[in-house]
XYZ file of C-alpha atoms in Angstrom:
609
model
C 0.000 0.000 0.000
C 1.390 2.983 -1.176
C 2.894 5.937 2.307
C 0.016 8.377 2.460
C 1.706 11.454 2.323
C 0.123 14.758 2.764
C -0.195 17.860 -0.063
C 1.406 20.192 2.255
C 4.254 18.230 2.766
C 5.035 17.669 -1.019
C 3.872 21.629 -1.775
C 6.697 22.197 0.822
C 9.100 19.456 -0.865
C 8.019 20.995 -4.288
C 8.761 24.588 -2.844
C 11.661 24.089 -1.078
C 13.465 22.236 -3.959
C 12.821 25.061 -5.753
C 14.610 27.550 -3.953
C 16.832 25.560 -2.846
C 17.872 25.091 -6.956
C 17.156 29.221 -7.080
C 19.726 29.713 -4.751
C 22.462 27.095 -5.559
C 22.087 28.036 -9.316
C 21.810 31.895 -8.546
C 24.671 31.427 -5.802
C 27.165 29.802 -7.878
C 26.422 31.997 -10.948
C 26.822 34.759 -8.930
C 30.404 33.838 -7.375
C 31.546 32.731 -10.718
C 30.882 35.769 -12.106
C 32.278 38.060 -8.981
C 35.071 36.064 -8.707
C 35.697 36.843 -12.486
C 34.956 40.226 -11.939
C 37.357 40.274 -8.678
C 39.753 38.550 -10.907
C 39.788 40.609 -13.628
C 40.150 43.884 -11.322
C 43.239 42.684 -9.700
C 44.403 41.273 -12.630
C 44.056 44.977 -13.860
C 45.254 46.662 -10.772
C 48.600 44.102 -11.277
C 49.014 45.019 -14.534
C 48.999 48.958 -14.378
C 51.426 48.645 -10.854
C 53.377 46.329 -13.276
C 53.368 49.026 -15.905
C 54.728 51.312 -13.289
C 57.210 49.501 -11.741
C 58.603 48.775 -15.484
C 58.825 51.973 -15.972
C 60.915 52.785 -12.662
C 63.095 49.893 -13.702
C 63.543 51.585 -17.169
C 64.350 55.168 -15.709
C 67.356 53.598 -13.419
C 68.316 51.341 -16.681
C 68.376 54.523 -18.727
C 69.529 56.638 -15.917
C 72.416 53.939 -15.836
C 72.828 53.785 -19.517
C 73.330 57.868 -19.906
C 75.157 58.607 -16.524
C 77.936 55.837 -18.595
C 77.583 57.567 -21.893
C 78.513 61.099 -20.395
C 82.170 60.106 -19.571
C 82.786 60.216 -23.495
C 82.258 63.693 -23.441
C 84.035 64.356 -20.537
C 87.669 66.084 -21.269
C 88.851 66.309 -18.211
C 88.921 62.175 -17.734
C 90.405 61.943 -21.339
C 93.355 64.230 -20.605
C 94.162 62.857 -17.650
C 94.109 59.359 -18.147
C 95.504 59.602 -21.841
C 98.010 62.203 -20.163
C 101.645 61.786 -20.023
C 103.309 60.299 -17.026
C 103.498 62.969 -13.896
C 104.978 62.762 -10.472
C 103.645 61.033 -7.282
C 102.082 64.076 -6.263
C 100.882 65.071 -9.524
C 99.357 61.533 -10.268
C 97.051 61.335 -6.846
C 95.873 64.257 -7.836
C 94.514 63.398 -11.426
C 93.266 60.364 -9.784
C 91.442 62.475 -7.055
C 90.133 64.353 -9.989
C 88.764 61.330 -12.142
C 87.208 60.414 -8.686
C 85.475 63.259 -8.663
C 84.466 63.618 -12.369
C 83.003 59.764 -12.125
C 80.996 61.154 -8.865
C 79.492 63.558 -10.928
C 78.249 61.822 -13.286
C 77.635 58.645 -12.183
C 76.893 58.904 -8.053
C 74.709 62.041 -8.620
C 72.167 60.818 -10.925
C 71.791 57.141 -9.370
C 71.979 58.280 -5.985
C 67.888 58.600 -5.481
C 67.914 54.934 -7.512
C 69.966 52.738 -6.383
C 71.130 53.017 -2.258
C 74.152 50.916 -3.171
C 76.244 50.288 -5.452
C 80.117 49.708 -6.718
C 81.995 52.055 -9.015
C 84.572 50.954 -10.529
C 86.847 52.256 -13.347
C 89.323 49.719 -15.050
C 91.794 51.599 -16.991
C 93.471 50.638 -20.371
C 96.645 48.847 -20.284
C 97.598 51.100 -22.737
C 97.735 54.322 -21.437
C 100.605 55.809 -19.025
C 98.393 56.687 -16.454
C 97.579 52.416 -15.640
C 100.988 51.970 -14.958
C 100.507 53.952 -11.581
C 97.149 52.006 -10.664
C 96.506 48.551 -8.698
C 95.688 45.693 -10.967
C 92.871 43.689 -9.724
C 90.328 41.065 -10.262
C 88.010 42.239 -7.679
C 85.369 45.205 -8.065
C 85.864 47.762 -5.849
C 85.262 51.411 -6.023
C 88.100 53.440 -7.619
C 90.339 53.350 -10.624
C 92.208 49.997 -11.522
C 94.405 48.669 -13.864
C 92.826 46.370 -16.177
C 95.791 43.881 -16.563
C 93.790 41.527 -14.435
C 90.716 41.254 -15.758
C 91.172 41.363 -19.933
C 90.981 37.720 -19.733
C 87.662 37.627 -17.669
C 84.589 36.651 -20.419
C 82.255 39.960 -19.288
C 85.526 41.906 -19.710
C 85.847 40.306 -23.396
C 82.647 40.667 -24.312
C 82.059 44.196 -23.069
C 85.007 45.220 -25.476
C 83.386 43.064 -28.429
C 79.744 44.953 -27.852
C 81.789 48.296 -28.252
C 80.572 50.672 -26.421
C 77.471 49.537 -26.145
C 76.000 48.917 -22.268
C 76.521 44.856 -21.031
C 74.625 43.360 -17.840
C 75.771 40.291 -16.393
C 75.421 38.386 -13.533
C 77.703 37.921 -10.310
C 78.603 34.301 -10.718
C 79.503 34.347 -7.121
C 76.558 36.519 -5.390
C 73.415 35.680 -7.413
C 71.650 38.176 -6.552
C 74.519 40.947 -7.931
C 74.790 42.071 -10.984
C 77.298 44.226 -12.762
C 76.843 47.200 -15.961
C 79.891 47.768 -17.654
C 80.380 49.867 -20.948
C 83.375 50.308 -22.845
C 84.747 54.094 -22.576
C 86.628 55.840 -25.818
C 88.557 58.845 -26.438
C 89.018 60.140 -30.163
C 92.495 60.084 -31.508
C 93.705 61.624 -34.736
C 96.195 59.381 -37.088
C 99.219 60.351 -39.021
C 96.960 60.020 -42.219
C 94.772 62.667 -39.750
C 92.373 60.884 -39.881
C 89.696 60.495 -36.685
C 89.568 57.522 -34.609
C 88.567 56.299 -31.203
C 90.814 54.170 -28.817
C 90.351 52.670 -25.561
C 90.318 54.611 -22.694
C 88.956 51.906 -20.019
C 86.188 50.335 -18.977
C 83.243 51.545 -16.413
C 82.109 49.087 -14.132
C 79.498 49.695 -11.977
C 77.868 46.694 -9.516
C 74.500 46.681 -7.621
C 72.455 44.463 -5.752
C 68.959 43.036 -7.705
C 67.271 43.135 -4.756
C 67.292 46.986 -4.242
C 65.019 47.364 -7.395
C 63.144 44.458 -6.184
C 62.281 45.709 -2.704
C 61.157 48.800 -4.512
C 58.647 46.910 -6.466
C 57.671 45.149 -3.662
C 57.271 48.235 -1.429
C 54.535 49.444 -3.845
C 50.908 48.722 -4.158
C 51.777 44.993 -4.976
C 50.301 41.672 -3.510
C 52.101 40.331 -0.383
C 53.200 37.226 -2.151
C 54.103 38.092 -5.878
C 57.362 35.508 -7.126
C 59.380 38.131 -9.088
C 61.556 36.774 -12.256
C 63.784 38.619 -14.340
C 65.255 36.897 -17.744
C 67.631 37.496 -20.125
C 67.452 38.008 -24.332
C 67.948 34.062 -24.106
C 64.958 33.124 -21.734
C 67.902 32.606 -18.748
C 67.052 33.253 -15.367
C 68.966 36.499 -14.196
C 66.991 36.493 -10.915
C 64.767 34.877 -9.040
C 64.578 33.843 -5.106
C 62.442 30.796 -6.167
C 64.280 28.305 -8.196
C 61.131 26.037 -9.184
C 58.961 29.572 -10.367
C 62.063 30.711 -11.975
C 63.042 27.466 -14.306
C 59.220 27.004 -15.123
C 59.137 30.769 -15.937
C 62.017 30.251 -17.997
C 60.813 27.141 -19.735
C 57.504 28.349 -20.030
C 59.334 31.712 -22.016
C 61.549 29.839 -24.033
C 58.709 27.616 -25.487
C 57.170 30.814 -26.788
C 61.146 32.100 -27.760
C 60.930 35.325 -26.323
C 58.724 37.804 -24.533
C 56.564 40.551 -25.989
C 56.039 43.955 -24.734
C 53.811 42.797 -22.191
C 52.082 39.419 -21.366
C 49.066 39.321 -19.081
C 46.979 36.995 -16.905
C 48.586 33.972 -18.560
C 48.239 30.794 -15.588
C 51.102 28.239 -15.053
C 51.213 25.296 -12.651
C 54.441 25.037 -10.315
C 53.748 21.817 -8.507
C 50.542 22.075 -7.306
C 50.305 25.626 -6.949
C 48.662 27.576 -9.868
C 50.024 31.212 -10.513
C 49.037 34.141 -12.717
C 52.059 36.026 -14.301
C 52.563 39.479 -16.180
C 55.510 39.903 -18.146
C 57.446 43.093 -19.074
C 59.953 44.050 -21.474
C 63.041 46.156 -20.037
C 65.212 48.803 -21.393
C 67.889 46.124 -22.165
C 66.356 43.566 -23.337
C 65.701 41.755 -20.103
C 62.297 40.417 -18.676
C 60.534 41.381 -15.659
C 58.129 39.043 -14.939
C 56.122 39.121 -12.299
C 54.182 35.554 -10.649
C 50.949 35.992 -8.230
C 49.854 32.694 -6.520
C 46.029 32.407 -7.523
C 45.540 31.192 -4.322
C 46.467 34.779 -3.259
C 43.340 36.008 -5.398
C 41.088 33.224 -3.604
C 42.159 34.449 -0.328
C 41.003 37.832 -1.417
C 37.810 36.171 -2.656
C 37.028 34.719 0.905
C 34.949 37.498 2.231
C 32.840 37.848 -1.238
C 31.975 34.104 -0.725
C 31.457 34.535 3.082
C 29.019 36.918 2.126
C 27.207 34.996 -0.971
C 27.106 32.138 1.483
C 25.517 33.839 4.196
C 23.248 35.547 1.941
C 22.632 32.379 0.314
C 21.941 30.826 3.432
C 19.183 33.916 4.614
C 17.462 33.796 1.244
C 17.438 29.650 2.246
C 15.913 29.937 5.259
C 13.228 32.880 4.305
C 12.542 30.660 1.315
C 11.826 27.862 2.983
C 9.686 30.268 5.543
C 7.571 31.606 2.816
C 7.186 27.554 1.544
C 5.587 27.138 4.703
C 3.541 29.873 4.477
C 2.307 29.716 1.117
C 1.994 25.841 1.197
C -0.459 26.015 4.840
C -2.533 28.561 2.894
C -2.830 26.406 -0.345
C -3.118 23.032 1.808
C -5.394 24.380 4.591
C -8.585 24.266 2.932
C -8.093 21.270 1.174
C -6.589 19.856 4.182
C -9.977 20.568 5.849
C -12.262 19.131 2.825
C -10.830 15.936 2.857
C -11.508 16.059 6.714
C -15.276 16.952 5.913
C -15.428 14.085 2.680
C -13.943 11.313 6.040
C -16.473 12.578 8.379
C -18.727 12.181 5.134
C -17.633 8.992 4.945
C -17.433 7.765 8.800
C -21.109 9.117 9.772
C -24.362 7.581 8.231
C -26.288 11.438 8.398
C -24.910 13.783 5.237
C -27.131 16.352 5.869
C -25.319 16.812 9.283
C -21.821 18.003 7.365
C -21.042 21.721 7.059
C -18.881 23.461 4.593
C -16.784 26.660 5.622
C -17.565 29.680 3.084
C -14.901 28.982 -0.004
C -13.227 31.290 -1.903
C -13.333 32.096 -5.798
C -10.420 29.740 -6.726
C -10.409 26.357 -7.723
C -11.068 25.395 -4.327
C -13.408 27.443 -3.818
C -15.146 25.005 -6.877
C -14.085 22.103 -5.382
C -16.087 23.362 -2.183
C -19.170 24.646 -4.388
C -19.131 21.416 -6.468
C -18.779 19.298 -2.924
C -21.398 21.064 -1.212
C -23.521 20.396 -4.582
C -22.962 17.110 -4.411
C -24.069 16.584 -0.938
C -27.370 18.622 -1.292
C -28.157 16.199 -3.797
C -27.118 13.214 -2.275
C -29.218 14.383 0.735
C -32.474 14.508 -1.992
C -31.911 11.259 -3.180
C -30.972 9.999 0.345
C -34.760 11.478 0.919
C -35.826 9.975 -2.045
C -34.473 6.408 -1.662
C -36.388 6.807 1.991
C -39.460 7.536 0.616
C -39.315 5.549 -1.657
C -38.837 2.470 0.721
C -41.481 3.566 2.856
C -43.548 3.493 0.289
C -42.774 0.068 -0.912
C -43.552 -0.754 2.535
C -46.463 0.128 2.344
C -47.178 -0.985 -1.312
C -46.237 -4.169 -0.265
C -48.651 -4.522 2.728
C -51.406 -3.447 0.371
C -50.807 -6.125 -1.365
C -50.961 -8.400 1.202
C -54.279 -6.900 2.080
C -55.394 -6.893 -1.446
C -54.660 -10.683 -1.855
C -57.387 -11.572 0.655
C -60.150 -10.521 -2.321
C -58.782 -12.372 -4.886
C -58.695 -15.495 -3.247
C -62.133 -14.854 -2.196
C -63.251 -14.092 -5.203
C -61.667 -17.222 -6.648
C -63.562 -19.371 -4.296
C -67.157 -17.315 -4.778
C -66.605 -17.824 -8.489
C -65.769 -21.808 -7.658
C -68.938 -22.233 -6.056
C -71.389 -20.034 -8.537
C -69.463 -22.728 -11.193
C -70.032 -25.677 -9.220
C -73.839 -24.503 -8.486
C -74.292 -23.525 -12.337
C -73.159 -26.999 -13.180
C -75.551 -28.976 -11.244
C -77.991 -26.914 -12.306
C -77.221 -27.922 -16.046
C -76.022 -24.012 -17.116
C -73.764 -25.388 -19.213
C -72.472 -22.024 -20.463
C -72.825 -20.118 -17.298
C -70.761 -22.352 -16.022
C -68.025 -21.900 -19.445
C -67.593 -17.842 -18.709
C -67.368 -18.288 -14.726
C -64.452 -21.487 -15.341
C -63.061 -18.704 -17.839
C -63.595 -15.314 -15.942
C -61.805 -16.962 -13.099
C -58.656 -18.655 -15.344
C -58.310 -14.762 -16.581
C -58.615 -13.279 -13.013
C -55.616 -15.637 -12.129
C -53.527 -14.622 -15.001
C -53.675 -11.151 -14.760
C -52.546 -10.783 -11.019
C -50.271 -13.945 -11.185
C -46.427 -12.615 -11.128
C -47.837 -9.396 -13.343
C -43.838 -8.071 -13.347
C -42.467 -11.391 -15.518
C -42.558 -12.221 -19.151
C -44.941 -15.133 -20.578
C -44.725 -17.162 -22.961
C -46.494 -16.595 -26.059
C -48.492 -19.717 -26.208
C -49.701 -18.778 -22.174
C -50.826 -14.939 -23.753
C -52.912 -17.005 -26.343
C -54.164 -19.356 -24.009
C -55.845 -16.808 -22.247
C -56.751 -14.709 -25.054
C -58.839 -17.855 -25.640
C -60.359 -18.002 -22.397
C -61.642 -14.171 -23.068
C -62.938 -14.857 -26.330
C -64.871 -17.859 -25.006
C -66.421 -15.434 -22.106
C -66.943 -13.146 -25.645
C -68.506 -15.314 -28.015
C -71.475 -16.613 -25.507
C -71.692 -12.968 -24.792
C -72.198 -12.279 -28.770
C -74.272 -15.483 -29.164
C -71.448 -16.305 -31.538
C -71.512 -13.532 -34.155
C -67.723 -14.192 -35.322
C -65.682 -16.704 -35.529
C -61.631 -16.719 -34.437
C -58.854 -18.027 -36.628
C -55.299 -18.818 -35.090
C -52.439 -18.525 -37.940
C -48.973 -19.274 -35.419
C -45.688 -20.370 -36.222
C -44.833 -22.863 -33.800
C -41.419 -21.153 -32.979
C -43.568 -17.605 -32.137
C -45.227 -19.595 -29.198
C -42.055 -20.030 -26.953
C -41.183 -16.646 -27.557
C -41.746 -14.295 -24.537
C -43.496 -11.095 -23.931
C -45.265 -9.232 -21.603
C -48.754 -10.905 -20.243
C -52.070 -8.916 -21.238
C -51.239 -7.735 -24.199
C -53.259 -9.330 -27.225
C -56.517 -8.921 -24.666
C -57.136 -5.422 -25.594
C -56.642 -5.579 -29.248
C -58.937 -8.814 -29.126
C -61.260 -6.164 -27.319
C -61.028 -3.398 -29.460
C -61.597 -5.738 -32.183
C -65.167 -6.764 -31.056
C -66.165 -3.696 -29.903
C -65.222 -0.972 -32.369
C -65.396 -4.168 -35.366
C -67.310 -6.731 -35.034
C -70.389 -4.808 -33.065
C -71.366 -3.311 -36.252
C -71.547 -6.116 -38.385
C -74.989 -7.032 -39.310
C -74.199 -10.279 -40.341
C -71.131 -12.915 -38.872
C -67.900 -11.402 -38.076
C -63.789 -12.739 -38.346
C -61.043 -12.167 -35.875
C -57.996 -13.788 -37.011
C -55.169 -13.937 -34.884
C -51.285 -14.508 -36.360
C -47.848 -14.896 -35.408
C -44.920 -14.866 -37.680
C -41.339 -14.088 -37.529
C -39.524 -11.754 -39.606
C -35.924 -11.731 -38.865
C -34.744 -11.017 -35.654
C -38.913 -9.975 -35.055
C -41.579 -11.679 -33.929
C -44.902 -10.089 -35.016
C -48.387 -10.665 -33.611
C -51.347 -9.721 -35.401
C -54.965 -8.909 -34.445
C -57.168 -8.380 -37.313
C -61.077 -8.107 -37.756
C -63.333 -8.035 -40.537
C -66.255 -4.720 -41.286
C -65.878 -1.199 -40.212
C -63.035 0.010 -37.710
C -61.057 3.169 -37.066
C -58.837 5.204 -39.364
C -55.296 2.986 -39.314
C -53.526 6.654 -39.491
C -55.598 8.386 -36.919
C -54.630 5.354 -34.959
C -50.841 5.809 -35.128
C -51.371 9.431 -34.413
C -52.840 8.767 -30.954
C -50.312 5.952 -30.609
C -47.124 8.557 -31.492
C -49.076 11.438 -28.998
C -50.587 13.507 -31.379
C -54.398 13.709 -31.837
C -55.037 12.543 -28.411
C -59.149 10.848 -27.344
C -59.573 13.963 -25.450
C -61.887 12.986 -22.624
C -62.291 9.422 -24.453
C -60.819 6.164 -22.225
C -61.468 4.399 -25.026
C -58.320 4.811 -26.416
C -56.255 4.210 -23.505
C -55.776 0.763 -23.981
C -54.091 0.574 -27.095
C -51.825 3.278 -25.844
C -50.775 1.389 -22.737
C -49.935 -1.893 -25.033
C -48.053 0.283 -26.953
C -45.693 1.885 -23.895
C -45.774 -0.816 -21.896
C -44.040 -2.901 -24.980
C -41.843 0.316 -25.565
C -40.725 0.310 -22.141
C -39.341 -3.587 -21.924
C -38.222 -3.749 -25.445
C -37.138 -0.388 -26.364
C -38.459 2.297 -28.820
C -37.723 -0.143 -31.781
C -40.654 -2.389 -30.724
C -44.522 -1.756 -29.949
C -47.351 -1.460 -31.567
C -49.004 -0.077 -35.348
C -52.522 -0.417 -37.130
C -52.865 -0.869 -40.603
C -55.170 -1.762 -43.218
C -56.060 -5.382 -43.737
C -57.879 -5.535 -47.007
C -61.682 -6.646 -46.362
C -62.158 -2.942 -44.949
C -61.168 -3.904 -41.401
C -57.788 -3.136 -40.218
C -55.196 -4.914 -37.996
C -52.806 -4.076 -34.814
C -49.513 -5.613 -35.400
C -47.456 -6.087 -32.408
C -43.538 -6.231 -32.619
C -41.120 -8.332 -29.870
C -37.999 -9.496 -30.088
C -37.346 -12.678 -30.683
C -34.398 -13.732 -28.774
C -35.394 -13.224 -25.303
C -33.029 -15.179 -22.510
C -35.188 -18.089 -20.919
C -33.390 -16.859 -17.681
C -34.384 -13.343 -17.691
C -38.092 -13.855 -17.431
C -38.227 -10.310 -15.485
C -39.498 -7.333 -17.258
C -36.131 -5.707 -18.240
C -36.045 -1.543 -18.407
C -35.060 -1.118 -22.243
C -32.918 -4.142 -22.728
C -33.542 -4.236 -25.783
C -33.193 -0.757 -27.194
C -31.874 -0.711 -30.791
């Protein structure tokens, strides 16, 4: 048996799963889209502090790159160092001089960029003025010979980029790096013509991490990986060696970097970062890596607050669910209470129905309360109805008393006739009582045909001494016609009608024939009579209700054969006059002929075509 389960509880399933999809779907499209949003703004924000910061990086690069360019035009560094040879006191001098040049135009302009930093000035072999300088390897600030270092590779290659500003790497200190440019001085030839020869190489060294803390001391995120790469894809700098070899793999596959690359995501283990890459002044990279899970951090109170908002809209959701399905379940909740009291107490005319409202509700009350006004009618009507069977019945009870009295008063007046040699007297009592038994014998069941004629004899017998035998009766039945069935008492009035209104005005000796035949699934009965009778048509009128005897029983008769044939048989059967040809006419009845032995009850229309 299936779980009852009550309409408020699945209008509040049906609600709630609603909202509850309303607010997932609308939740999670709605943190998607902030979180793209959010995403996209600090992806912007990164970018335009990134465009900033490259710029810096380009104004120290440049500020590097011109402070180094500056010492060609200086004169007083080219005389002294491409000077003759001088005294002691004359040569720490010059050098206290070049000192001072370099400090112009190097320490001034770098001074607000970098905080520290290494000058140092290696001086060409060649000239006079090396021979009364150190030679050394190592970089620190003043002016050195360069015997040491012409065979050290950034050495050779700053001379083979002539001129033009080199950045390497400390080998040593990672995190250093050095700028070097090779410095001329013009010479003229013996052919006079114009050339430039070596004067020395600048050499200036730095810590990365001075630019780096600057980019970091701006409006960046707390955690940003910073990379910087060479022309080649090579890391130059980075503090984390497993972002800065992805980086670099990740740059090489796409050979070099544009002027700017944004929001592109790369997986270091299993952390996921976004990166923005910059072009520098020389040809280096800045790249700069923020760990998405950064961004999701940031994210945290957006979805606290779609959660919790998510959460309130749950719960007043699910409040209003309750709400709305009490008010759409309460009434209906209370008619199926009335429709079980309905059904657990014998007196409907004791149930009471709130007012309803002008929904569909409201119809089912209307159509409910409808129902039960009319079930309390035929309640009244089915009691009636019994009472008066009740008392139909005990009528009858009553009324058989005279019958059977009557039977036994008509016994003796036959008995008495019969002694007394009145033959015939003693013919219509025998028959008067075999027709009195017939007609209240079991008047609701079919008879068979051959019982109907049998007492149509029995009337015509009573007739005929009556008439002193003015007409004579023929009998034309198929044998199959007599065990048909039909109802009892109904050839009796035609027989009538056909003495009365036929044979009655015959001066001479009258003919009633009497026939039974079967034409198809029909049986038809026919009473016919000989001299004057009634208009066939005027006949059918009266039978179809038009033209009724007005104030005339006469006609009654024929009418209630015809209804009462209608009514068991259906509308296809009853009862029509016609013409019969010796200026008489005949009543043909129609029955069916199949009629179940079994169902010898008078059926209501069973046999409607």
């Amino acid at each position: 048996m299936t779980k009852f389960v009550s309409i408020s509880t699945k209008n509040l399933l049906l609600l709630g799963s609603l909202i509850l999809v309303l607010v997932l779907g609308s939740g999670t499209v709605l943190y998607a889209e902030f979180h793209r949003i959010f995403h996209e703004q600090v992806t912007n924000d990164f970018e335009q502090i990134m465009h900033q910061n490259t710029s810096n990086l380009n104004q120290i690069i440049d500020s590097i790159n011109q402070a180094t360019l500056l010492l060609y035009a200086d004169k007083t560094i080219v005389d002294v160092l491409a000077g003759a040879e001088t005294d002691f006191i004359q040569n720490y001098n010059d050098k206290e001089l070049v000192l001072g040049q370099l400090a112009k135009y190097i320490y001034i302009p770098l001074h607000n960029k970098l905080t520290s930093y290494q000058l140092t000035f290696f001086v060409s072999g060649k000239l006079p003025f090396s021979k009364t300088l150190p030679a050394s390897d190592t970089h620190f600030n003043g002016l050195f010979s360069d015997a040491m270092v012409q065979a050290e590779p950034w050495f050779r290659q700053t001379l083979e980029r002539d001129g033009v500003l080199c950045w390497y790497r400390d080998p040593v200190s990672r995190d250093h790096f050095f700028v070097s440019r090779l410095v001329k001085y013009p010479i003229q030839t013996l052919a006079g013509k114009l050339q430039h020869d070596r004067l020395g190489v600048i050499l200036i060294k730095f810590d990365m991490n001075q630019l780096i803390q600057k980019i970091e001391s701006s409006k960046m995120p707390k955690s940003p990986e910073f990379v910087v790469l060479d022309e080649s894809g090579n890391v130059m700098y980075g503090k984390d060696p497993d972002v800065g070899e992805t980086v670099s793999r990740h740059f090489k596959v796409r050979d070099r970097v544009t002027d700017s690359i944004v929001s592109e995501s790369f997986m270091v283990g299993k952390r996921s970062y976004t990166l923005s890459a910059h072009r520098l002044a020389n040809g280096w990279s800045l790249i700069a890596a923020i760990p998405n899970s950064e961004i999701s951090a940031r994210m945290a109170v957006v979805k606290t607050t779609i959660v919790n908002a998510a959460l309130a809209a749950l719960a007043i959701g699910i409040a209003m669910s309750l709400a709305i399905s009490s008010k759409i379940s309460r009434p209906i909740k209370r008619l199926a209470h009335i429709m079980r009291s309905v059904h657990n107490q014998e007196a409907v005319a004791q149930v009471s129905l709130p007012r309803a409202g002008n929904d569909e509700v409201g119809i089912l009350y209307n159509s409910f309360s409808l129902m039960m006004s009319r079930m309390n009618r035929l309640l009244q009507d089915v009691y009636e109805m019994g009472v008066k069977e009740k008392e139909a019945e005990l009528k009858a009870l009553q009324a058989q008393i005279n019958p059977h009295f009557l039977y036994n008063t008509l016994d003796s007046v036959n008995w008495m006739a019969m002694r007394g040699g009145a033959r015939p007297i003693a013919d219509v009592i025998s028959s008067l009582s075999s027709l009195l038994r017939y007609s209240i014998k079991d008047a609701d069941r079919l008879v068979l045909v051959a019982e109907e004629i049998e007492q149509v004899k029995q009337y015509i017998c009573i007739q005929s001494i009556c008439y002193e035998h003015v007409f004579d009766v023929i009998y034309e039945l198929d044998p199959d016609v007599l065990a048909c069935r039909m109802p009892r008492l109904i050839l009796q009035p035609l027989v009538e009608n056909a003495i009365q209104h036929g044979i009655e005005k015959l001066e001479g000796k009258g003919e009633i024939r009497i026939t039974g035949f079967m034409r198809g699934e029909t049986v038809q009965l026919a009473v016919s009579n000989s001299g004057a009778g009634a208009d066939p048509e005027e006949l059918n009128d009266y039978l179809k209700g038009r033209n009724l005897f007005q104030g005339k029983p006469e006609g009654n008769g024929i009418r209630n054969v015809d209804q009462r044939l209608r009514l068991v048989f259906g509308d296809r059967y009853g009862l029509r006059y016609e013409p019969n040809g010796d200026g008489g006419i005949r009543a043909v009845l129609a029955i069916p002929l199949n009629v179940p032995a079994a169902s010898t009850d008078i059926p209501a229309k069973k046999y409607k075509a």
